[in-house]
mmCIF file of the C-alpha atoms, coordinates in Angstrom:
data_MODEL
# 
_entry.id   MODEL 
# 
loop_
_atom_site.group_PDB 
_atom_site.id 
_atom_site.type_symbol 
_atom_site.label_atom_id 
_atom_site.label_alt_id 
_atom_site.label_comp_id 
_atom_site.label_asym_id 
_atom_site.label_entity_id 
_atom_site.label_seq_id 
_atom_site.pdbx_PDB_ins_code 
_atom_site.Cartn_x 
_atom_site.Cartn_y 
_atom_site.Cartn_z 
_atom_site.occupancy 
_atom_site.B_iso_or_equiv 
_atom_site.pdbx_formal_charge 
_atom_site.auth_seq_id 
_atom_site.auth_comp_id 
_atom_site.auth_asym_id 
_atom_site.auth_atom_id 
_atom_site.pdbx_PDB_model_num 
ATOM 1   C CA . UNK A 1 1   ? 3.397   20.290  -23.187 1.00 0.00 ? 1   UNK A CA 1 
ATOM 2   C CA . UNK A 1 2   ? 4.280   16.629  -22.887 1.00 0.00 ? 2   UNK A CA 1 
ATOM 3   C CA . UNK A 1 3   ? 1.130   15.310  -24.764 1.00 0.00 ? 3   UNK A CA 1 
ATOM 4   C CA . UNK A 1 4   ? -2.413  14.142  -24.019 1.00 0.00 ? 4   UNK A CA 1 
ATOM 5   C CA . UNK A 1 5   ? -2.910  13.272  -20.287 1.00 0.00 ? 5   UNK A CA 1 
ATOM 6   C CA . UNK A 1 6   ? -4.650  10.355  -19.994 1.00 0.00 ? 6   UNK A CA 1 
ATOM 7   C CA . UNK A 1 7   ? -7.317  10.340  -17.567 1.00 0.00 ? 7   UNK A CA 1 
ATOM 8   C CA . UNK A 1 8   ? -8.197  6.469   -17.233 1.00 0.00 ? 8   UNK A CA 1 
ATOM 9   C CA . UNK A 1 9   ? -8.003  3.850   -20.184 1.00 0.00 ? 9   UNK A CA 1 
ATOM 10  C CA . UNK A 1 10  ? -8.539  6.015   -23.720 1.00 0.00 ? 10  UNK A CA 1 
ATOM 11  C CA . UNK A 1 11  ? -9.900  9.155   -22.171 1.00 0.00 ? 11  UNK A CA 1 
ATOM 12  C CA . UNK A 1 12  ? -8.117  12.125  -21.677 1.00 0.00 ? 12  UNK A CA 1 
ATOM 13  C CA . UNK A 1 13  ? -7.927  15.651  -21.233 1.00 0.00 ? 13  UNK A CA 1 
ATOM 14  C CA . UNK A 1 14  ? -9.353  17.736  -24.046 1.00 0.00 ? 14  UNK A CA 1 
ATOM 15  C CA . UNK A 1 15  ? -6.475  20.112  -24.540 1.00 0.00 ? 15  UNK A CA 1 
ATOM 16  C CA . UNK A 1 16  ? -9.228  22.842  -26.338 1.00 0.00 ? 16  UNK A CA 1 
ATOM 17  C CA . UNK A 1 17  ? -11.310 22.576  -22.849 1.00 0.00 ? 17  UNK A CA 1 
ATOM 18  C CA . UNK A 1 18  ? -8.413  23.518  -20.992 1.00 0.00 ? 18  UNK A CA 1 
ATOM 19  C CA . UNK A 1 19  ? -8.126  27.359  -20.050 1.00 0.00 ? 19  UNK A CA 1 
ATOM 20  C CA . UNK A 1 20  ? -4.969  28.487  -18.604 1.00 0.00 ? 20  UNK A CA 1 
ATOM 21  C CA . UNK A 1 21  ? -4.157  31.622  -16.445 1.00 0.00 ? 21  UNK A CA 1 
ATOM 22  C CA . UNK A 1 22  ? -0.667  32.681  -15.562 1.00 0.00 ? 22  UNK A CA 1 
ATOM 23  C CA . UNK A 1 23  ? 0.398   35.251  -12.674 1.00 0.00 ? 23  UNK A CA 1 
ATOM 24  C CA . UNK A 1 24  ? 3.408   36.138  -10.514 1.00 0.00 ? 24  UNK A CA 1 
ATOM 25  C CA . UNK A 1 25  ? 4.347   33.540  -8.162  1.00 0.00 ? 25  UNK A CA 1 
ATOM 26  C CA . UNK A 1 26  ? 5.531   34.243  -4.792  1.00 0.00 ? 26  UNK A CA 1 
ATOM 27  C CA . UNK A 1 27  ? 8.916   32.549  -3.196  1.00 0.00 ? 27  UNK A CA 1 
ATOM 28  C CA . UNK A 1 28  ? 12.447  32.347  -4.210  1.00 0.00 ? 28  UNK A CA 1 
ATOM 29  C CA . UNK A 1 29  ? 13.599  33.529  -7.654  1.00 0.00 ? 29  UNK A CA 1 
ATOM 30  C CA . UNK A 1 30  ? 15.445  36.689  -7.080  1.00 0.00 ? 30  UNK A CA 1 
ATOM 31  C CA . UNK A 1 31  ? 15.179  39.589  -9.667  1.00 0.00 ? 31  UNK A CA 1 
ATOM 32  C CA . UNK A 1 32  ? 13.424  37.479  -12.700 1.00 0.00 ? 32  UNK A CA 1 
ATOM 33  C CA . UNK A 1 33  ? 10.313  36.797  -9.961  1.00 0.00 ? 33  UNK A CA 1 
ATOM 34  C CA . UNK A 1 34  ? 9.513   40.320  -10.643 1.00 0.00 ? 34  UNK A CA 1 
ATOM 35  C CA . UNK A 1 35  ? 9.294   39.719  -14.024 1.00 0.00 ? 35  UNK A CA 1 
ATOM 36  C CA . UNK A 1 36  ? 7.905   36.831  -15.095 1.00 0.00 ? 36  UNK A CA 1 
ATOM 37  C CA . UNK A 1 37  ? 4.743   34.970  -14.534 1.00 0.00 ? 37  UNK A CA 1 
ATOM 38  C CA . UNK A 1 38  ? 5.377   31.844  -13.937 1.00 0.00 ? 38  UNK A CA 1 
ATOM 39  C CA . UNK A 1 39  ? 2.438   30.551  -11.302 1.00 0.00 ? 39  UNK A CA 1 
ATOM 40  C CA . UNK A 1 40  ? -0.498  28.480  -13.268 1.00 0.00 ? 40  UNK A CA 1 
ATOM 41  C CA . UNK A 1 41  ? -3.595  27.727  -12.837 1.00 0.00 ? 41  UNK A CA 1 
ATOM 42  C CA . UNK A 1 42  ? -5.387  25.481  -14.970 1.00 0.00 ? 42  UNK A CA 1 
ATOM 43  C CA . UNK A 1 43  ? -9.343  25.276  -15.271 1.00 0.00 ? 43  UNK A CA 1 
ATOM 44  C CA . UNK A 1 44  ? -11.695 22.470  -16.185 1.00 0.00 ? 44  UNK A CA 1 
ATOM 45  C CA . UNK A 1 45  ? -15.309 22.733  -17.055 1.00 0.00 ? 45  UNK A CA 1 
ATOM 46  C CA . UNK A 1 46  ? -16.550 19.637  -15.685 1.00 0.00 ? 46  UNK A CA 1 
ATOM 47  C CA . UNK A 1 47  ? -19.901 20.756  -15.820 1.00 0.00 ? 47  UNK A CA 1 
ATOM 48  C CA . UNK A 1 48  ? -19.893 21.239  -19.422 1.00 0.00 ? 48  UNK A CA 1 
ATOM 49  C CA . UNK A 1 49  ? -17.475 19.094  -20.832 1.00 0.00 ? 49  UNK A CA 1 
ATOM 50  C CA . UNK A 1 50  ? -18.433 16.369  -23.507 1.00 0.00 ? 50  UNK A CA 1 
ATOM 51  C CA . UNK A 1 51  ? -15.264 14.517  -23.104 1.00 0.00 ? 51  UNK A CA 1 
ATOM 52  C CA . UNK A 1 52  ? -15.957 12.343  -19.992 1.00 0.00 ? 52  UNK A CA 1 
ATOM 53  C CA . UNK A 1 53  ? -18.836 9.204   -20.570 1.00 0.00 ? 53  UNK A CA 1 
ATOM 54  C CA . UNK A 1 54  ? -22.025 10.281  -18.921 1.00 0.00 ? 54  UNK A CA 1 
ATOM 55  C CA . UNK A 1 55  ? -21.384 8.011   -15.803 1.00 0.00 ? 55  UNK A CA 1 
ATOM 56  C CA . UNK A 1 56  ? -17.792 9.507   -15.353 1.00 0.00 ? 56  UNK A CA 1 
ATOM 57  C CA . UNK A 1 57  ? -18.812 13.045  -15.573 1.00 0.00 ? 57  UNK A CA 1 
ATOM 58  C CA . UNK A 1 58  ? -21.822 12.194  -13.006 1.00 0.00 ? 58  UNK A CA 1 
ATOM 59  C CA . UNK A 1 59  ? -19.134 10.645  -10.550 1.00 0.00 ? 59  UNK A CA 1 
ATOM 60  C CA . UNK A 1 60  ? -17.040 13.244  -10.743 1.00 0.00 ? 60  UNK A CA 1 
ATOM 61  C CA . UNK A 1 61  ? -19.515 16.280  -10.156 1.00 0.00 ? 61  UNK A CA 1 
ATOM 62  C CA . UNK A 1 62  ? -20.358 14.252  -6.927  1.00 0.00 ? 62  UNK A CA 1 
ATOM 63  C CA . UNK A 1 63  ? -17.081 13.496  -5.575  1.00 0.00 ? 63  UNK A CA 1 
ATOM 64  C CA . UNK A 1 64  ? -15.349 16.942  -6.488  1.00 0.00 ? 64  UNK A CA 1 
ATOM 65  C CA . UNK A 1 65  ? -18.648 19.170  -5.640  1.00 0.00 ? 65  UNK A CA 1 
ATOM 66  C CA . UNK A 1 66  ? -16.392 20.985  -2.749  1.00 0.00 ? 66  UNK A CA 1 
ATOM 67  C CA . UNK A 1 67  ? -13.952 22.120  -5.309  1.00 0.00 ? 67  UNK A CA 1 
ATOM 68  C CA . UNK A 1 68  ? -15.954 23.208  -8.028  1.00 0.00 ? 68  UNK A CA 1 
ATOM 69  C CA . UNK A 1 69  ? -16.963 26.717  -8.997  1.00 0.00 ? 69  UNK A CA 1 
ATOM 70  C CA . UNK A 1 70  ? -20.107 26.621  -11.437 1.00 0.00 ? 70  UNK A CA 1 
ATOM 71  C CA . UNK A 1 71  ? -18.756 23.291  -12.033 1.00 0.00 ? 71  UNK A CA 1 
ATOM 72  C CA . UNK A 1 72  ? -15.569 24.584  -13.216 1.00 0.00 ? 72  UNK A CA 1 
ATOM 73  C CA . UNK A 1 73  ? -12.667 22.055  -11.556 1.00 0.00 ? 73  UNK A CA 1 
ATOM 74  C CA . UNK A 1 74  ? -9.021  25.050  -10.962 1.00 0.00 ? 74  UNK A CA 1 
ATOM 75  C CA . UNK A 1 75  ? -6.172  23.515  -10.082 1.00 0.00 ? 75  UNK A CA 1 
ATOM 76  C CA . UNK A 1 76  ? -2.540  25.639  -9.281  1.00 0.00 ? 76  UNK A CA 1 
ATOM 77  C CA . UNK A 1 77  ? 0.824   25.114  -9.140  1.00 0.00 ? 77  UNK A CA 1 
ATOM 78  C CA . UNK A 1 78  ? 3.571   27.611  -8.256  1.00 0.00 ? 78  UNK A CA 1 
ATOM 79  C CA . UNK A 1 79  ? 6.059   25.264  -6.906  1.00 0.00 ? 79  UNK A CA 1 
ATOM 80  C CA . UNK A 1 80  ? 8.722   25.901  -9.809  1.00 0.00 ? 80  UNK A CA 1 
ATOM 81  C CA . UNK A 1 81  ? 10.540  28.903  -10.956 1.00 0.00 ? 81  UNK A CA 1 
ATOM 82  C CA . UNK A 1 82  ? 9.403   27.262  -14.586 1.00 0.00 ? 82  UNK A CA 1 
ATOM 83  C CA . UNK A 1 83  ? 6.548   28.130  -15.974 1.00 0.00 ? 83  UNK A CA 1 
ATOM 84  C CA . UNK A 1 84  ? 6.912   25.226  -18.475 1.00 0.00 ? 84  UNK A CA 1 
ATOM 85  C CA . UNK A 1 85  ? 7.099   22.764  -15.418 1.00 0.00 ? 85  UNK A CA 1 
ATOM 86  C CA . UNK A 1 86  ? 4.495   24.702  -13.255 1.00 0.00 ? 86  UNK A CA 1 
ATOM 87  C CA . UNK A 1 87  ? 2.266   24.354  -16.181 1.00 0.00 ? 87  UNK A CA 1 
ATOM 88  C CA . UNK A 1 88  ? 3.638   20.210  -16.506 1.00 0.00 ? 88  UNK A CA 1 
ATOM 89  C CA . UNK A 1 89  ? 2.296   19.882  -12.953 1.00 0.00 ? 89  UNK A CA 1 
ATOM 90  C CA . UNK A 1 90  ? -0.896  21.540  -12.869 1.00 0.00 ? 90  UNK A CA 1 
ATOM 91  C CA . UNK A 1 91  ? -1.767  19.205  -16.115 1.00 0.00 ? 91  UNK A CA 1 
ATOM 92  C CA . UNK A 1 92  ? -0.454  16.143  -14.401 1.00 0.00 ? 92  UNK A CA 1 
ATOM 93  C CA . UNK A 1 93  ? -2.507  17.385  -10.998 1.00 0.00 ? 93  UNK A CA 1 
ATOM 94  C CA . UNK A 1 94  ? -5.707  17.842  -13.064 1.00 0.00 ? 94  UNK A CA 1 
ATOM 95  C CA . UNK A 1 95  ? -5.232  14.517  -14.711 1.00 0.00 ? 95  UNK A CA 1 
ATOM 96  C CA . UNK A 1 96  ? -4.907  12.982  -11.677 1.00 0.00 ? 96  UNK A CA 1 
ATOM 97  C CA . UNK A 1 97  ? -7.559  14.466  -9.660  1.00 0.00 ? 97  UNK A CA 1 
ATOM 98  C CA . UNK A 1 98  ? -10.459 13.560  -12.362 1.00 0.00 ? 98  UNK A CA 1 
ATOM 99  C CA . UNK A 1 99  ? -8.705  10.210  -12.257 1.00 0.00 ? 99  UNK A CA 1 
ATOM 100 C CA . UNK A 1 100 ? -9.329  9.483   -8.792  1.00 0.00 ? 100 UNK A CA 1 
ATOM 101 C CA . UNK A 1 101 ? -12.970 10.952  -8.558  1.00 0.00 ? 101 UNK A CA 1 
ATOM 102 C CA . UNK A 1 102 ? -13.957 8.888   -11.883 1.00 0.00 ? 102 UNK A CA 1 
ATOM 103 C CA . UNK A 1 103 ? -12.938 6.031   -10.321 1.00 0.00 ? 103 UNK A CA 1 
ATOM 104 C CA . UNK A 1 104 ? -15.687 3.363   -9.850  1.00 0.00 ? 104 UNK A CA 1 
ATOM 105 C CA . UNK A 1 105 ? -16.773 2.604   -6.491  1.00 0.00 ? 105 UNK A CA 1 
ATOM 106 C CA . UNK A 1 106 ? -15.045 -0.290  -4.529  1.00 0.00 ? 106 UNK A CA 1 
ATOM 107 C CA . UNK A 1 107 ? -16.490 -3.595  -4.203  1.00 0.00 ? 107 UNK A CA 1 
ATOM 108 C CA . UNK A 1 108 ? -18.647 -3.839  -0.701  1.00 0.00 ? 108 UNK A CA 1 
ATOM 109 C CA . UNK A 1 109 ? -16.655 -5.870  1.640   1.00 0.00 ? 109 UNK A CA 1 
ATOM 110 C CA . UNK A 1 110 ? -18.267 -9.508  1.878   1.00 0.00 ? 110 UNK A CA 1 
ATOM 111 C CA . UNK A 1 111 ? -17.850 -10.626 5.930   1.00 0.00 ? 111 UNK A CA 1 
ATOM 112 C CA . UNK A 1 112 ? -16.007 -13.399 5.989   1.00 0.00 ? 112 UNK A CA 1 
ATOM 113 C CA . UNK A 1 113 ? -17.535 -16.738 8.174   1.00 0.00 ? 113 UNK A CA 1 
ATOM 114 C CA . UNK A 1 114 ? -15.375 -17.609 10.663  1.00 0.00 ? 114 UNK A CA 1 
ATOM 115 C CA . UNK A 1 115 ? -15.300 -21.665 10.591  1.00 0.00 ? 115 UNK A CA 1 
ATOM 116 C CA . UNK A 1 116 ? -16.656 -23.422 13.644  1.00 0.00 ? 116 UNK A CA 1 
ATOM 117 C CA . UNK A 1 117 ? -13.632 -25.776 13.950  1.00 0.00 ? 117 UNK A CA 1 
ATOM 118 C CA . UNK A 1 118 ? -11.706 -22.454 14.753  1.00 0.00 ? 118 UNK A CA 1 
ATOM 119 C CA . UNK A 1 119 ? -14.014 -21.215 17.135  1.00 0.00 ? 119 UNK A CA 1 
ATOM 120 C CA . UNK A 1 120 ? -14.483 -24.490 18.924  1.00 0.00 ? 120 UNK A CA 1 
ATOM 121 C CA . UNK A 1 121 ? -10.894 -24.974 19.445  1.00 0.00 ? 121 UNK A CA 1 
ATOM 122 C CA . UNK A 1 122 ? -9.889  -21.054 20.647  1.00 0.00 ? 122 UNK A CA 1 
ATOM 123 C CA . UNK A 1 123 ? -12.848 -21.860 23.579  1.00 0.00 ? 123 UNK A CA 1 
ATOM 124 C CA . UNK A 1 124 ? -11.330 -25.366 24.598  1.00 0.00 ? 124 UNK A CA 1 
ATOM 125 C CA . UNK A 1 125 ? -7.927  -23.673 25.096  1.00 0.00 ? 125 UNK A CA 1 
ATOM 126 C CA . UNK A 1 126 ? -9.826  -20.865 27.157  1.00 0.00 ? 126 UNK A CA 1 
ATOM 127 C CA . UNK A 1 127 ? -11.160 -23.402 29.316  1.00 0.00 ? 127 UNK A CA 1 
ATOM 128 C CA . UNK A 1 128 ? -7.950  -25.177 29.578  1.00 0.00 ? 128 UNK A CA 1 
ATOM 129 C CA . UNK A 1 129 ? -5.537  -22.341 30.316  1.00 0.00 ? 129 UNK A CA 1 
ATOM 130 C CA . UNK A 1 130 ? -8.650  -21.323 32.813  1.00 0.00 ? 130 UNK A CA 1 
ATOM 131 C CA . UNK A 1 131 ? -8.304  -24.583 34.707  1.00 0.00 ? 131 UNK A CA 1 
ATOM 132 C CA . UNK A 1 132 ? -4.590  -24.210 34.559  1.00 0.00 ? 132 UNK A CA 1 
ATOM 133 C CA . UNK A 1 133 ? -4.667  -21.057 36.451  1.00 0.00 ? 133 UNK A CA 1 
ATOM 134 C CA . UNK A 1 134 ? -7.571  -22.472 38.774  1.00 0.00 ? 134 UNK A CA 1 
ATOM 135 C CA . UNK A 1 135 ? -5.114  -25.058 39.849  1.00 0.00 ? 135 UNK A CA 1 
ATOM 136 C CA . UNK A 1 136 ? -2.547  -22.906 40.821  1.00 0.00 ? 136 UNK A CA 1 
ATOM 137 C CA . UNK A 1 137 ? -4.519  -21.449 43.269  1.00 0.00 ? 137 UNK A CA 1 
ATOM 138 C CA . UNK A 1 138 ? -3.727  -23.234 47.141  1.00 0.00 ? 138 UNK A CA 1 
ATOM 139 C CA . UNK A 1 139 ? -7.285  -23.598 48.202  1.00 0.00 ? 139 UNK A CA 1 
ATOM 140 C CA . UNK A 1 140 ? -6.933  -27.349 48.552  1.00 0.00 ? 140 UNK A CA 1 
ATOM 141 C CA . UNK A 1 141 ? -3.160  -27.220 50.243  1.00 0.00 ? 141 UNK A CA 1 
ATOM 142 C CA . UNK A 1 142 ? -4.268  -28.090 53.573  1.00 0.00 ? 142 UNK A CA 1 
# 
């Protein structure tokens, strides 16, 4: 593997909480398909991992509560005949997953006033391009 992948700032993936399956992948390969077992999956006890901060791990669980298994995060990737690379995504994926649901909540957006000079000015040009179309009306032609 390519090193540590790092979650967000100094935390990242404990490499000896990381369980990885292999299998047969499906798709184009010809003969050595048969033969090798190049699809990954990668699993993650979130639940029971020590590596996260409290707050992290708590965000996570949330966020990722549809994916988990007994709190186990699985991630797979088949997409290359490599099993090196398959298993290069699947880290990457994970890393990137626990990334996103870690992530602190945005900011609430503050409503922005809109200043009364502005307001005043968009309703005298209503009432102006009002009267402009008044007067083209021939009401008064006589």
């Amino acid at each position: 593997m390519s090193g540590p992948y790092v979650i967000r700032g100094s935390v990242a993936l404990p490499e000896a909480e990381l369980v990885w399956r292999f299998s047969r992948s499906s798709g184009p390969g010809g003969q050595h398909v048969n033969t090798s077992d190049s699809q990954v999956e990668l699993r993650f006890d979130l639940g029971g991992t020590q590596a996260l901060p409290p707050v992290w791990k708590e965000r996570a669980l949330e966020r990722l509560a549809g994916r988990l298994v007994d709190g186990v995060l699985s991630v797979r990737a088949s997409e290359h005949r490599s099993q090196w690379r398959n298993r290069e995504t699947a880290a990457v994926r994970m890393a990137t997953l626990l990334a996103q649901a870690t992530a602190p909540p945005p900011k609430p957006r503050r409503k922005s006033r809109i200043p009364r000079g502005i307001n005043e000015r968009r309703l005298r040009e209503k009432k102006q391009r009002g009267e402009t179309k008044r007067g083209r009306s021939g009401r008064d032609w006589t």
